Amino acid sequence: MRTENQIQSKINEMTLQRRSLESRLAALPGDDPQRAGLEVQLTRVQDMVLMLEWVLNAPVGKYHA
């Protein structure tokens, strides 16, 4: 099991990757063939950040009361 600091560190790393991908996408014209691949990578990184944030802020208690 990872510690909270390790998870937060990974979130920070993924956030930097997301920003890098966003800046690379912004620099490309709309019809560039590389755009699709970068968008897929960006979506994957965003999903990973969401999952890690969920792990840090996992819901507590019963779902069905």
PDB file of C-alpha atoms in Angstrom:
ATOM      1  CA  MET A   1       0.000   0.000   0.000  1.00  0.00           C
ATOM      2  CA  ARG A   2       1.286   3.447  -0.884  1.00  0.00           C
ATOM      3  CA  THR A   3       1.529   6.256   1.631  1.00  0.00           C
ATOM      4  CA  GLU A   4      -0.407   9.472   1.240  1.00  0.00           C
ATOM      5  CA  ASN A   5       2.829  11.321   0.409  1.00  0.00           C
ATOM      6  CA  GLN A   6       3.683   8.836  -2.329  1.00  0.00           C
ATOM      7  CA  ILE A   7       0.229   9.194  -3.859  1.00  0.00           C
ATOM      8  CA  GLN A   8       0.409  12.991  -3.699  1.00  0.00           C
ATOM      9  CA  SER A   9       3.851  12.891  -5.312  1.00  0.00           C
ATOM     10  CA  LYS A  10       2.473  10.783  -8.165  1.00  0.00           C
ATOM     11  CA  ILE A  11      -0.440  13.220  -8.586  1.00  0.00           C
ATOM     12  CA  ASN A  12       2.062  16.074  -8.854  1.00  0.00           C
ATOM     13  CA  GLU A  13       4.075  14.132 -11.431  1.00  0.00           C
ATOM     14  CA  MET A  14       0.947  13.394 -13.480  1.00  0.00           C
ATOM     15  CA  THR A  15      -0.129  17.024 -13.267  1.00  0.00           C
ATOM     16  CA  LEU A  16       3.199  18.090 -14.766  1.00  0.00           C
ATOM     17  CA  GLN A  17       2.726  15.543 -17.553  1.00  0.00           C
ATOM     18  CA  ARG A  18      -0.793  16.876 -18.169  1.00  0.00           C
ATOM     19  CA  ARG A  19       0.473  20.437 -18.437  1.00  0.00           C
ATOM     20  CA  SER A  20       3.202  19.355 -20.828  1.00  0.00           C
ATOM     21  CA  LEU A  21       0.697  17.538 -23.041  1.00  0.00           C
ATOM     22  CA  GLU A  22      -1.671  20.520 -22.968  1.00  0.00           C
ATOM     23  CA  SER A  23       1.086  22.897 -24.058  1.00  0.00           C
ATOM     24  CA  ARG A  24       2.170  20.530 -26.840  1.00  0.00           C
ATOM     25  CA  LEU A  25      -1.444  20.283 -28.031  1.00  0.00           C
ATOM     26  CA  ALA A  26      -1.848  24.066 -27.959  1.00  0.00           C
ATOM     27  CA  ALA A  27       1.196  24.444 -30.207  1.00  0.00           C
ATOM     28  CA  LEU A  28      -0.156  22.065 -32.861  1.00  0.00           C
ATOM     29  CA  PRO A  29      -2.535  23.124 -35.611  1.00  0.00           C
ATOM     30  CA  GLY A  30      -6.009  21.570 -35.484  1.00  0.00           C
ATOM     31  CA  ASP A  31      -5.397  19.215 -38.410  1.00  0.00           C
ATOM     32  CA  ASP A  32      -2.013  17.859 -37.275  1.00  0.00           C
ATOM     33  CA  PRO A  33      -1.908  14.029 -37.269  1.00  0.00           C
ATOM     34  CA  GLN A  34       0.000  13.964 -33.948  1.00  0.00           C
ATOM     35  CA  ARG A  35      -2.933  15.662 -32.247  1.00  0.00           C
ATOM     36  CA  ALA A  36      -5.023  12.490 -31.875  1.00  0.00           C
ATOM     37  CA  GLY A  37      -2.255  10.602 -30.090  1.00  0.00           C
ATOM     38  CA  LEU A  38      -1.582  13.470 -27.710  1.00  0.00           C
ATOM     39  CA  GLU A  39      -5.284  13.783 -26.922  1.00  0.00           C
ATOM     40  CA  VAL A  40      -5.433  10.076 -26.052  1.00  0.00           C
ATOM     41  CA  GLN A  41      -2.409  10.474 -23.769  1.00  0.00           C
ATOM     42  CA  LEU A  42      -3.957  13.538 -22.154  1.00  0.00           C
ATOM     43  CA  THR A  43      -7.205  11.699 -21.446  1.00  0.00           C
ATOM     44  CA  ARG A  44      -5.298   8.796 -19.910  1.00  0.00           C
ATOM     45  CA  VAL A  45      -3.243  11.082 -17.650  1.00  0.00           C
ATOM     46  CA  GLN A  46      -6.389  12.924 -16.550  1.00  0.00           C
ATOM     47  CA  ASP A  47      -8.068   9.615 -15.702  1.00  0.00           C
ATOM     48  CA  MET A  48      -5.044   8.502 -13.693  1.00  0.00           C
ATOM     49  CA  VAL A  49      -5.031  11.756 -11.714  1.00  0.00           C
ATOM     50  CA  LEU A  50      -8.734  11.332 -10.971  1.00  0.00           C
ATOM     51  CA  MET A  51      -8.180   7.790  -9.713  1.00  0.00           C
ATOM     52  CA  LEU A  52      -5.282   8.852  -7.498  1.00  0.00           C
ATOM     53  CA  GLU A  53      -7.312  11.742  -6.089  1.00  0.00           C
ATOM     54  CA  TRP A  54     -10.129   9.323  -5.350  1.00  0.00           C
ATOM     55  CA  VAL A  55      -7.681   7.099  -3.449  1.00  0.00           C
ATOM     56  CA  LEU A  56      -6.594  10.072  -1.336  1.00  0.00           C
ATOM     57  CA  ASN A  57     -10.181  11.166  -0.708  1.00  0.00           C
ATOM     58  CA  ALA A  58     -11.824   7.755  -0.569  1.00  0.00           C
ATOM     59  CA  PRO A  59     -15.418   7.911   0.593  1.00  0.00           C
ATOM     60  CA  VAL A  60     -16.070   6.790   4.126  1.00  0.00           C
ATOM     61  CA  GLY A  61     -19.102   5.027   5.476  1.00  0.00           C
ATOM     62  CA  LYS A  62     -21.800   2.907   3.976  1.00  0.00           C
ATOM     63  CA  TYR A  63     -23.158   3.496   0.525  1.00  0.00           C
ATOM     64  CA  HIS A  64     -26.564   2.109   1.400  1.00  0.00           C
ATOM     65  CA  ALA A  65     -27.648   3.235   4.822  1.00  0.00           C
TER      66      ALA A  65
END
